XYZ file of C-alpha atoms in Angstrom:
660
model
C -11.817 -38.064 -10.471
C -10.188 -35.318 -8.452
C -6.713 -36.857 -8.862
C -7.218 -36.970 -12.627
C -8.150 -33.286 -12.547
C -4.938 -32.403 -10.682
C -2.844 -34.470 -13.076
C -4.396 -32.615 -15.997
C -3.582 -29.279 -14.407
C 0.061 -30.263 -13.909
C 0.442 -31.555 -17.453
C -1.317 -28.494 -18.854
C 1.277 -26.104 -17.501
C 3.661 -26.035 -14.568
C 3.701 -22.794 -12.612
C 6.836 -21.393 -11.004
C 6.628 -18.898 -8.136
C 9.447 -16.372 -8.055
C 9.624 -15.697 -4.314
C 11.072 -12.968 -2.127
C 9.465 -10.018 -3.906
C 6.101 -8.420 -4.510
C 4.218 -9.264 -7.708
C 4.415 -6.720 -10.516
C 0.799 -5.685 -9.960
C 1.471 -4.751 -6.323
C 4.676 -2.860 -7.073
C 2.861 -0.916 -9.791
C 0.090 -0.087 -7.318
C 2.672 1.216 -4.854
C 4.217 3.368 -7.594
C 0.884 4.998 -8.351
C 0.188 5.506 -4.641
C 3.536 7.302 -4.374
C 2.595 9.553 -7.290
C -0.728 10.448 -5.652
C 0.384 10.814 -2.013
C 3.677 9.450 -0.661
C 2.349 9.535 2.922
C 0.018 6.615 2.079
C 3.086 4.367 1.744
C 4.152 4.716 5.378
C 2.689 1.300 6.258
C 3.859 -0.611 3.178
C 6.703 -2.248 5.101
C 4.072 -4.017 7.211
C 2.701 -5.555 4.005
C 6.183 -6.755 3.008
C 6.743 -8.214 6.484
C 3.493 -10.152 6.208
C 4.258 -11.320 2.674
C 7.668 -12.689 3.527
C 6.253 -14.463 6.590
C 3.817 -16.317 4.315
C 6.694 -17.246 2.011
C 8.297 -19.173 4.891
C 5.023 -20.253 6.527
C 2.532 -20.708 3.664
C -1.191 -20.319 4.208
C -3.025 -23.639 4.502
C -5.750 -23.238 1.891
C -7.807 -26.011 3.485
C -8.105 -24.112 6.790
C -8.352 -20.501 5.578
C -11.380 -18.264 5.485
C -12.029 -15.039 3.591
C -10.091 -12.964 6.164
C -6.865 -14.964 5.627
C -7.186 -14.751 1.843
C -7.617 -10.979 2.094
C -4.340 -10.717 4.003
C -2.467 -12.029 0.953
C -3.714 -9.027 -1.105
C -3.634 -11.063 -4.349
C -7.228 -12.099 -5.118
C -10.150 -9.712 -5.306
C -13.322 -10.391 -3.345
C -15.083 -12.150 -6.197
C -12.142 -14.526 -6.679
C -11.931 -15.239 -2.935
C -15.582 -16.265 -2.932
C -14.920 -18.511 -5.950
C -12.129 -20.322 -4.058
C -14.271 -20.814 -0.952
C -17.255 -21.991 -3.012
C -15.058 -24.475 -4.906
C -13.693 -25.913 -1.640
C -17.222 -26.216 -0.255
C -18.457 -28.100 -3.323
C -15.378 -30.259 -4.089
C -13.943 -30.800 -0.610
C -10.441 -30.034 0.630
C -7.702 -29.289 -1.902
C -5.280 -32.166 -2.418
C -2.640 -29.997 -4.143
C -1.951 -26.280 -4.572
C -2.108 -26.902 -8.328
C -5.789 -27.660 -7.937
C -6.175 -23.862 -7.838
C -5.975 -24.128 -11.634
C -9.400 -25.769 -11.574
C -11.097 -22.924 -9.676
C -13.329 -21.057 -12.155
C -12.278 -17.505 -12.931
C -8.711 -17.582 -11.546
C -5.964 -16.339 -13.862
C -2.740 -18.302 -14.172
C -0.746 -15.173 -13.339
C -2.526 -14.781 -10.003
C -2.077 -18.472 -9.228
C 1.633 -18.061 -9.992
C 1.761 -15.208 -7.471
C -0.021 -17.342 -4.879
C 2.124 -20.471 -5.147
C 4.975 -19.284 -2.871
C 2.395 -18.227 -0.265
C 0.053 -21.228 0.007
C 0.214 -24.912 0.878
C -2.005 -27.947 1.469
C -1.778 -29.858 4.723
C -4.179 -31.517 7.175
C -6.275 -29.177 9.285
C -5.120 -29.102 12.915
C -7.642 -28.974 15.739
C -5.744 -26.135 17.371
C -2.689 -24.065 16.345
C 0.717 -25.276 17.494
C 2.293 -22.761 19.842
C 5.802 -24.049 19.153
C 5.546 -23.938 15.353
C 5.925 -20.179 15.068
C 8.784 -17.990 13.922
C 10.881 -15.523 15.901
C 12.247 -12.759 13.682
C 14.876 -10.207 14.756
C 15.929 -7.428 12.365
C 18.754 -4.927 12.977
C 19.169 -2.300 10.300
C 21.240 0.838 9.735
C 21.268 3.151 6.724
C 23.186 6.322 5.977
C 24.949 8.389 3.367
C 28.553 7.710 2.411
C 28.563 11.022 0.565
C 26.116 13.881 0.090
C 25.654 16.826 -2.246
C 26.257 20.297 -0.876
C 22.503 20.841 -0.643
C 22.022 17.613 1.303
C 24.888 18.495 3.633
C 23.339 21.916 4.264
C 19.988 20.322 5.139
C 21.675 17.801 7.417
C 23.503 20.536 9.311
C 20.129 21.980 10.378
C 19.064 18.672 11.987
C 19.728 17.882 15.637
C 20.643 14.231 15.178
C 22.954 12.058 13.112
C 22.202 11.184 9.466
C 21.903 7.462 10.286
C 18.520 5.751 10.057
C 18.250 2.936 12.605
C 15.667 0.181 12.923
C 15.252 -2.662 15.416
C 12.396 -5.112 15.005
C 11.358 -8.251 16.855
C 8.325 -10.284 15.855
C 6.903 -13.669 16.810
C 4.229 -15.239 14.611
C 2.443 -18.583 14.652
C -0.991 -19.815 13.665
C -2.603 -18.361 16.778
C -0.335 -15.700 18.267
C 1.587 -12.679 17.083
C 3.564 -10.184 19.113
C 6.426 -7.828 18.448
C 8.349 -4.645 19.176
C 9.651 -2.047 16.726
C 12.022 0.856 17.353
C 12.885 3.327 14.602
C 14.980 6.474 14.243
C 14.782 8.523 11.042
C 17.771 10.277 9.539
C 18.413 13.542 11.389
C 16.647 12.524 14.611
C 18.386 12.357 17.971
C 19.282 9.059 19.622
C 19.795 8.696 23.395
C 20.371 12.431 23.753
C 18.527 15.727 23.636
C 14.780 15.160 23.466
C 15.278 11.425 22.778
C 16.636 10.254 26.121
C 14.845 6.914 25.667
C 16.629 6.088 22.409
C 14.469 5.634 19.338
C 12.120 8.374 18.256
C 9.333 5.863 17.542
C 8.397 2.714 19.436
C 5.620 0.303 18.548
C 4.454 -2.779 20.452
C 1.694 -5.258 19.655
C 0.161 -8.513 20.867
C -2.458 -10.186 18.693
C -4.276 -13.478 19.190
C -6.322 -15.313 16.592
C -8.942 -17.848 17.635
C -11.573 -20.143 16.185
C -14.098 -19.750 18.994
C -16.227 -16.865 20.145
C -13.161 -14.650 20.605
C -11.688 -14.755 17.116
C -9.291 -11.860 17.617
C -7.740 -9.888 20.473
C -5.306 -6.982 20.031
C -3.246 -5.195 22.672
C -0.881 -2.328 21.983
C -0.747 -1.073 18.389
C -3.236 -2.295 15.813
C -5.075 -1.088 12.729
C -8.814 -0.954 12.044
C -10.458 -1.043 8.608
C -14.148 -0.378 8.041
C -16.313 -0.868 4.976
C -14.878 0.816 1.891
C -12.983 3.552 3.720
C -15.616 6.300 3.833
C -15.523 6.238 7.645
C -12.140 4.795 8.608
C -9.346 2.784 6.987
C -5.822 1.980 8.136
C -3.151 0.083 6.275
C -2.734 -0.401 2.543
C -5.899 0.133 0.513
C -5.510 -0.275 -3.239
C -7.277 2.089 -5.599
C -6.796 2.972 -9.236
C -3.624 1.298 -10.363
C -2.071 -1.277 -12.582
C -5.300 -3.236 -12.989
C -8.725 -2.006 -13.994
C -10.631 -4.547 -11.874
C -9.559 -4.993 -8.209
C -10.683 -1.633 -6.826
C -12.782 -2.974 -3.926
C -11.020 -2.468 -0.604
C -10.398 -5.633 1.369
C -8.759 -6.086 4.728
C -9.318 -7.725 8.094
C -11.406 -5.731 10.577
C -8.570 -5.606 13.119
C -4.921 -6.413 12.446
C -1.720 -6.139 14.436
C 0.231 -3.053 13.411
C 3.769 -3.900 12.278
C 4.685 -0.864 10.161
C 7.012 2.051 10.854
C 4.567 4.810 9.905
C 3.857 6.961 12.947
C 0.289 8.146 12.375
C -2.177 5.680 10.843
C -2.745 3.158 13.650
C -4.558 2.717 16.965
C -2.950 2.218 20.384
C -5.002 0.441 23.017
C -7.124 -2.692 22.830
C -9.541 -4.336 20.403
C -11.584 -7.541 20.396
C -13.272 -9.426 17.550
C -16.169 -11.740 18.406
C -17.668 -14.298 16.017
C -20.717 -16.482 16.486
C -22.251 -18.304 13.551
C -22.929 -15.750 10.817
C -22.373 -12.748 13.115
C -19.121 -10.908 13.703
C -18.433 -7.849 15.859
C -15.335 -5.816 16.670
C -14.935 -3.308 19.487
C -11.908 -1.113 20.059
C -10.607 1.776 22.144
C -7.450 3.799 21.613
C -5.579 6.564 23.394
C -2.514 8.023 21.738
C -0.503 11.165 21.101
C -0.421 12.747 17.649
C 1.711 15.426 16.044
C -0.181 18.628 15.314
C 0.394 22.242 14.398
C -0.645 24.359 17.401
C -2.428 27.680 16.893
C -1.254 30.863 18.547
C -3.505 30.682 21.620
C -2.197 27.123 22.374
C -5.778 25.949 23.047
C -6.337 24.755 19.513
C -4.533 23.096 16.627
C -4.618 23.874 12.919
C -3.620 20.575 11.297
C -2.577 16.961 11.804
C 1.084 16.307 10.983
C 1.690 12.813 9.619
C 5.300 12.928 8.365
C 6.733 11.308 11.518
C 9.891 13.447 11.312
C 11.326 15.012 14.488
C 14.670 16.343 13.272
C 14.514 20.037 14.131
C 13.459 22.090 17.152
C 10.263 23.086 15.334
C 9.368 19.484 14.471
C 9.998 18.472 18.074
C 7.628 21.238 19.238
C 4.841 19.579 17.234
C 5.609 16.071 18.504
C 2.879 14.444 20.588
C 1.154 17.689 21.513
C -2.324 16.391 20.673
C -4.109 13.640 22.605
C -6.677 11.589 20.719
C -9.175 9.207 22.302
C -10.864 6.976 19.727
C -13.448 4.235 20.147
C -15.702 2.355 17.815
C -17.626 -0.768 16.939
C -18.141 -2.831 13.788
C -20.918 -5.403 13.378
C -21.280 -7.738 10.400
C -23.858 -10.316 9.420
C -23.017 -12.863 6.748
C -25.713 -14.405 4.550
C -24.947 -16.954 1.798
C -24.635 -14.243 -0.864
C -24.668 -11.008 1.145
C -22.654 -9.405 3.932
C -24.045 -6.390 5.798
C -22.003 -4.284 8.183
C -22.621 -1.391 10.558
C -19.670 0.834 11.497
C -19.291 3.555 14.115
C -16.220 5.475 15.248
C -15.716 8.562 17.403
C -12.728 10.773 18.221
C -12.180 13.112 21.167
C -9.240 15.557 21.260
C -7.771 17.572 24.104
C -7.556 20.602 21.776
C -9.994 22.133 19.341
C -9.319 21.923 15.599
C -9.285 25.451 14.143
C -8.603 25.653 10.423
C -7.392 28.805 8.710
C -10.205 31.173 7.780
C -9.959 30.811 4.002
C -12.742 29.978 1.511
C -11.632 26.396 0.730
C -11.850 25.561 4.470
C -15.513 26.578 4.692
C -16.648 22.967 5.249
C -13.559 21.700 7.067
C -13.784 19.695 10.281
C -13.687 21.853 13.433
C -14.015 21.364 17.182
C -12.628 18.872 19.688
C -14.761 15.837 18.775
C -15.993 14.026 15.724
C -17.756 10.802 14.804
C -18.842 8.904 11.712
C -21.427 6.170 11.114
C -21.926 3.955 8.092
C -23.603 0.887 6.654
C -21.643 -1.231 4.192
C -22.561 -4.259 2.141
C -20.878 -6.798 -0.129
C -22.115 -9.871 -1.905
C -21.845 -12.136 -4.904
C -24.649 -13.272 -7.188
C -23.499 -15.655 -9.915
C -20.813 -13.714 -11.811
C -21.469 -10.324 -10.165
C -19.779 -9.057 -7.016
C -21.234 -5.866 -5.535
C -20.049 -3.726 -2.639
C -20.688 -0.283 -1.219
C -20.981 1.986 1.785
C -23.311 4.763 2.966
C -21.785 7.061 5.606
C -22.856 10.065 7.677
C -20.996 12.607 9.832
C -22.219 14.625 12.895
C -23.730 17.316 10.678
C -25.907 14.828 8.821
C -23.912 14.956 5.579
C -24.229 11.741 3.581
C -21.488 10.119 1.507
C -22.036 7.100 -0.727
C -19.782 4.712 -2.637
C -21.075 1.822 -4.741
C -19.093 -0.632 -6.843
C -19.644 -3.640 -9.124
C -17.334 -6.357 -10.445
C -18.842 -8.325 -13.337
C -17.247 -11.337 -15.015
C -18.344 -12.268 -18.517
C -16.692 -15.660 -18.802
C -12.914 -15.975 -18.702
C -12.427 -13.394 -21.426
C -13.916 -10.223 -19.962
C -14.349 -8.462 -16.595
C -16.027 -5.138 -15.904
C -15.650 -2.850 -12.895
C -17.695 0.214 -11.925
C -17.392 2.563 -8.944
C -19.631 5.525 -8.232
C -18.905 7.869 -5.348
C -20.671 10.994 -4.157
C -18.997 12.718 -1.222
C -20.294 16.259 -0.525
C -17.922 19.090 0.486
C -19.390 19.202 3.994
C -18.759 15.488 4.686
C -15.615 14.929 6.762
C -13.933 11.728 7.996
C -10.547 12.275 9.697
C -9.559 8.595 9.348
C -11.103 7.912 5.953
C -9.237 6.515 2.945
C -11.699 5.590 0.207
C -11.551 5.135 -3.562
C -11.126 8.823 -4.421
C -8.969 10.979 -6.642
C -7.889 13.287 -3.822
C -6.225 12.132 -0.617
C -9.085 13.300 1.628
C -12.546 11.712 1.756
C -14.516 14.862 1.003
C -15.667 17.148 -1.812
C -15.738 14.667 -4.696
C -18.201 13.107 -7.102
C -17.030 10.615 -9.674
C -17.713 7.595 -11.861
C -15.079 4.963 -12.618
C -15.416 2.287 -15.277
C -12.881 -0.411 -16.087
C -12.665 -3.433 -18.354
C -10.227 -6.353 -18.567
C -10.157 -8.241 -21.872
C -8.380 -11.554 -22.496
C -9.050 -12.191 -26.188
C -6.614 -15.086 -26.529
C -3.998 -17.016 -24.626
C -1.118 -14.787 -23.571
C -2.875 -11.488 -24.305
C -4.615 -9.136 -21.905
C -5.866 -5.571 -22.275
C -6.890 -3.419 -19.310
C -8.592 -0.042 -19.625
C -10.311 2.357 -17.290
C -11.837 5.823 -17.378
C -12.498 7.915 -14.288
C -14.460 11.150 -14.541
C -14.680 13.214 -11.357
C -15.714 16.615 -10.087
C -14.908 18.669 -6.988
C -18.104 20.621 -6.097
C -16.283 23.082 -3.820
C -12.931 24.898 -3.757
C -9.627 23.158 -3.103
C -6.189 24.373 -2.163
C -4.948 26.585 -5.026
C -8.227 25.984 -6.889
C -10.533 28.966 -6.398
C -13.713 27.525 -7.932
C -15.445 24.137 -8.361
C -13.367 22.015 -10.738
C -13.331 18.717 -12.605
C -10.915 16.182 -14.032
C -10.472 12.970 -16.005
C -8.169 9.969 -15.788
C -7.751 7.461 -18.635
C -5.622 4.318 -18.580
C -4.895 1.533 -21.059
C -2.411 -1.340 -20.791
C -1.711 -4.159 -23.204
C 0.132 -7.165 -21.735
C 1.611 -10.017 -23.760
C 2.915 -13.235 -22.229
C 4.111 -15.276 -25.212
C 5.722 -17.990 -23.083
C 6.372 -18.928 -19.502
C 8.899 -16.505 -18.020
C 8.366 -13.759 -20.609
C 6.060 -10.812 -20.076
C 5.976 -7.348 -21.554
C 3.396 -4.610 -21.427
C 2.745 -1.223 -22.967
C 0.864 1.341 -20.884
C -0.530 4.813 -21.532
C -2.179 7.059 -18.955
C -3.698 10.521 -19.439
C -4.761 12.762 -16.547
C -6.358 16.194 -16.757
C -7.564 18.430 -13.943
C -8.685 22.044 -13.650
C -6.725 24.428 -11.466
C -5.739 28.055 -11.096
C -2.808 29.257 -13.169
C -0.961 30.370 -10.008
C -1.795 30.519 -6.310
C -2.786 34.181 -6.650
C -4.337 34.147 -10.113
C -8.051 33.962 -10.860
C -7.398 32.621 -14.368
C -8.362 28.939 -14.795
C -6.260 26.481 -16.713
C -6.172 22.763 -17.483
C -3.295 20.740 -16.029
C -2.481 17.683 -18.143
C -0.151 14.787 -17.440
C 0.591 11.968 -19.890
C 2.759 8.912 -19.255
C 3.847 6.182 -21.656
C 5.601 3.060 -20.368
C 7.086 -0.028 -21.993
C 8.154 -2.826 -19.627
C 9.781 -6.196 -20.312
C 10.467 -9.012 -17.828
C 12.381 -12.082 -18.978
C 13.165 -15.194 -16.946
C 16.355 -16.347 -18.670
C 16.630 -19.465 -16.500
C 16.101 -20.515 -12.900
C 19.097 -18.386 -11.954
C 18.613 -15.102 -13.790
C 15.753 -12.711 -14.432
C 16.115 -9.541 -16.524
C 13.900 -6.466 -16.574
C 13.884 -3.390 -18.743
C 11.587 -0.378 -18.601
C 11.285 2.838 -20.576
C 8.943 5.598 -19.483
C 8.138 9.039 -20.893
C 6.159 11.781 -19.172
C 4.629 15.029 -20.412
C 3.505 17.610 -17.832
C 1.699 20.797 -18.876
C 0.185 23.119 -16.236
C -1.450 25.212 -18.945
C 1.225 27.882 -19.237
C 4.872 28.277 -20.148
C 6.098 25.871 -17.471
C 5.502 22.652 -19.427
C 7.969 19.848 -18.683
C 8.912 16.520 -20.185
C 10.710 13.590 -18.640
C 12.246 10.307 -19.674
C 13.654 7.375 -17.700
C 14.919 3.937 -18.631
C 16.358 1.184 -16.456
C 17.889 -2.247 -16.912
C 17.832 -4.678 -14.001
C 19.248 -8.141 -13.366
C 18.093 -10.391 -10.499
C 20.119 -13.471 -9.638
C 18.553 -15.974 -7.242
C 20.129 -19.381 -7.767
C 18.208 -22.330 -6.407
C 19.707 -24.070 -3.376
C 22.264 -21.272 -2.967
C 22.518 -19.019 0.103
C 22.795 -15.747 -1.806
C 20.900 -13.436 -4.144
C 21.878 -10.308 -6.053
C 19.960 -7.464 -7.696
C 21.624 -4.827 -9.892
C 19.867 -1.901 -11.546
C 21.153 0.982 -13.663
C 18.718 3.768 -14.529
C 19.121 6.790 -16.792
C 16.740 9.720 -16.359
C 16.323 13.167 -17.821
C 13.481 15.441 -16.793
C 13.023 19.199 -16.986
C 12.027 19.632 -13.349
C 10.395 18.179 -10.256
C 6.891 18.208 -11.762
C 8.027 15.738 -14.427
C 9.564 13.336 -11.879
C 9.220 9.614 -12.524
C 8.690 6.890 -9.901
C 9.959 3.323 -10.190
C 9.763 0.537 -7.613
C 13.224 -0.873 -6.949
C 14.675 -3.727 -4.928
C 15.503 -2.969 -1.315
C 16.480 -4.823 1.844
C 14.056 -7.557 2.963
C 10.933 -6.125 4.640
C 11.707 -2.736 3.033
C 10.621 -1.018 -0.162
C 12.047 1.715 -2.343
C 10.111 3.956 -4.725
C 12.450 6.878 -5.403
C 11.376 9.807 -7.555
C 14.049 10.714 -10.108
C 14.215 14.154 -11.684
C 16.870 16.296 -13.258
C 19.455 14.518 -15.371
C 21.744 11.647 -14.553
C 22.180 7.984 -13.767
C 20.943 6.106 -10.720
C 22.351 2.752 -9.680
C 21.105 0.293 -7.086
C 22.742 -2.924 -5.858
C 21.191 -5.256 -3.272
C 22.731 -8.494 -2.058
C 21.421 -10.960 0.508
C 23.415 -13.827 2.028
C 22.268 -16.576 4.399
C 25.175 -17.216 6.765
C 23.222 -20.050 8.352
C 19.629 -21.220 8.276
C 18.909 -18.795 11.109
C 21.154 -15.796 10.307
C 21.220 -13.609 7.193
C 22.933 -10.386 6.132
C 21.761 -7.987 3.427
C 23.492 -4.909 2.006
C 22.122 -2.235 -0.286
C 24.119 0.493 -2.048
C 22.499 3.163 -4.197
C 23.562 6.463 -5.678
C 23.401 8.957 -8.531
C 25.789 9.893 -11.311
C 25.017 13.285 -12.814
C 25.046 13.646 -16.595
C 24.557 17.406 -16.671
C 23.893 20.515 -14.618
C 20.498 20.388 -12.911
C 19.012 23.362 -11.107
C 17.450 21.130 -8.456
C 20.807 19.518 -7.532
C 23.728 21.709 -6.541
C 27.304 20.900 -7.445
C 29.222 18.729 -5.015
C 30.107 15.112 -4.304
C 28.030 12.380 -5.839
C 25.402 11.117 -3.344
C 25.793 7.476 -2.255
C 23.729 5.697 0.417
C 24.445 2.373 2.115
C 22.104 0.211 4.191
C 23.043 -2.926 6.151
C 20.604 -5.389 7.664
C 21.183 -8.380 9.948
C 18.222 -10.641 10.622
C 17.784 -13.794 12.609
C 15.007 -16.379 12.399
C 14.510 -19.179 14.878
């Protein structure tokens, strides 16, 4: 019976996975994260590293639990539970195409999964010799710069080259690695950087099936609940889909990114016994901070990771942070309950500027947060939420629902109420602002699939800030509306039309008491066409209208055409993009995810007027050794105030990687 089912799935429609790149949904999510806060993207290269490991070492879907499925970042929690329930009822999968028989899974998501999953017998214990050693050497710099870029570079202490060295070993049970990175403008083996790279990261991580299911040494990340207390790594929010807004991640993961702020450094252990799971961790590390005049306190955390000038070097590592915490979870058949606790101790006292919007800001040399989170599935409803408290007794709550009404309709709701006095220094929840504080809101989304090949996604988010914000001198409110219509008329053809409208109250200027309404509208048309197994074409047009409520309104327009060549059974690939853009200023900038070197990502913001081009090629010299080159630059089409006259900027990046 099961073999007949698989045969029917194969006859009904063959799925082709287009490997070596993120799915469109993920790249769109990264674009919207860049628009909201570019600092949240610092750890995205760790996601790409993990993704490309699974492309070469697919996940065995017969030996994977919920934690492994979450690492893929493709299925939402409700869909993960559907896969696990299907395997429990029907037995082990006999083919990856049997995923087509799992209720509630879209073909598009299965297509994204195919390069990352496999079916094979379950081993009693992981094979230590079946892992992969990965070595990456990378250098990037500017062949030419504008006069403004050259002036900025002259103020930096180091060379304009960006250097990266990465080693990583991964198998079914072990993972360890070392990363060294130098940003453009930072010193290298001289000055303040006598030890070479500005940033070093080291990790050892062991997975197990017994009582000790995870052990981390060195650098690692910790994710709790829905982010009201603490969250590290990528956490999707509002984005290209109206449904998957629930945060999902492993409790403890090895840290493999190049971001220099959002990770722990120390040790962590994950214990599992029956339906109970617990994680304990401790971390001691140095952070960058702005020191106040008396040198006994600090005014802010600095998360950029740049140490190019004497002033930036003064802020480097001048704050010591001791963090410790515990997470306990209990899993019932249809309910998971978790308790989270984390505390921080600093060697300096946090002293914010004495201004009205900082009335409720975190102060002092210690802080802690506690929370209870829950998640569960009942029939076609998945629910999740978190209730958190800080040392002052301020309560924050987030509650969400995912409801499936057959294959044709899904609903999503998220309510959050976070008072101005609630503070969580490591929080990253589903919020409009980048901080987890001072926000109340209600989000509602719907996904409609009225017929084969058609999908419509809509959401509305209404939020309010009960207290002042930076440059907003009174309580304010805002709205965010999104609608996208996607049409897939045939295999290999997809196009969508998207409109998004955002409005938020703010002061007319930093010094004005007059209130105004800032509006931002974007309209996008995107087409992706798989011409054949060799060639894929993409085209996108996007328009943006930005109005701060005065005479400084701006408009922007960008269009790109891209060709990706990845011939089967050939050792090379090529990506070429040409983009034209014309905007009236920086506020009307437009973001677009573009191809980059393996394990890297690019989401440049274009503004002004001109052309941008991007070429990436990758060649496998042998099965173990590969070389990739990326060239990108701008061609100006007119005089732009933001870009001074001078040579045309061109950047080049070269990467050599070995796998054995």
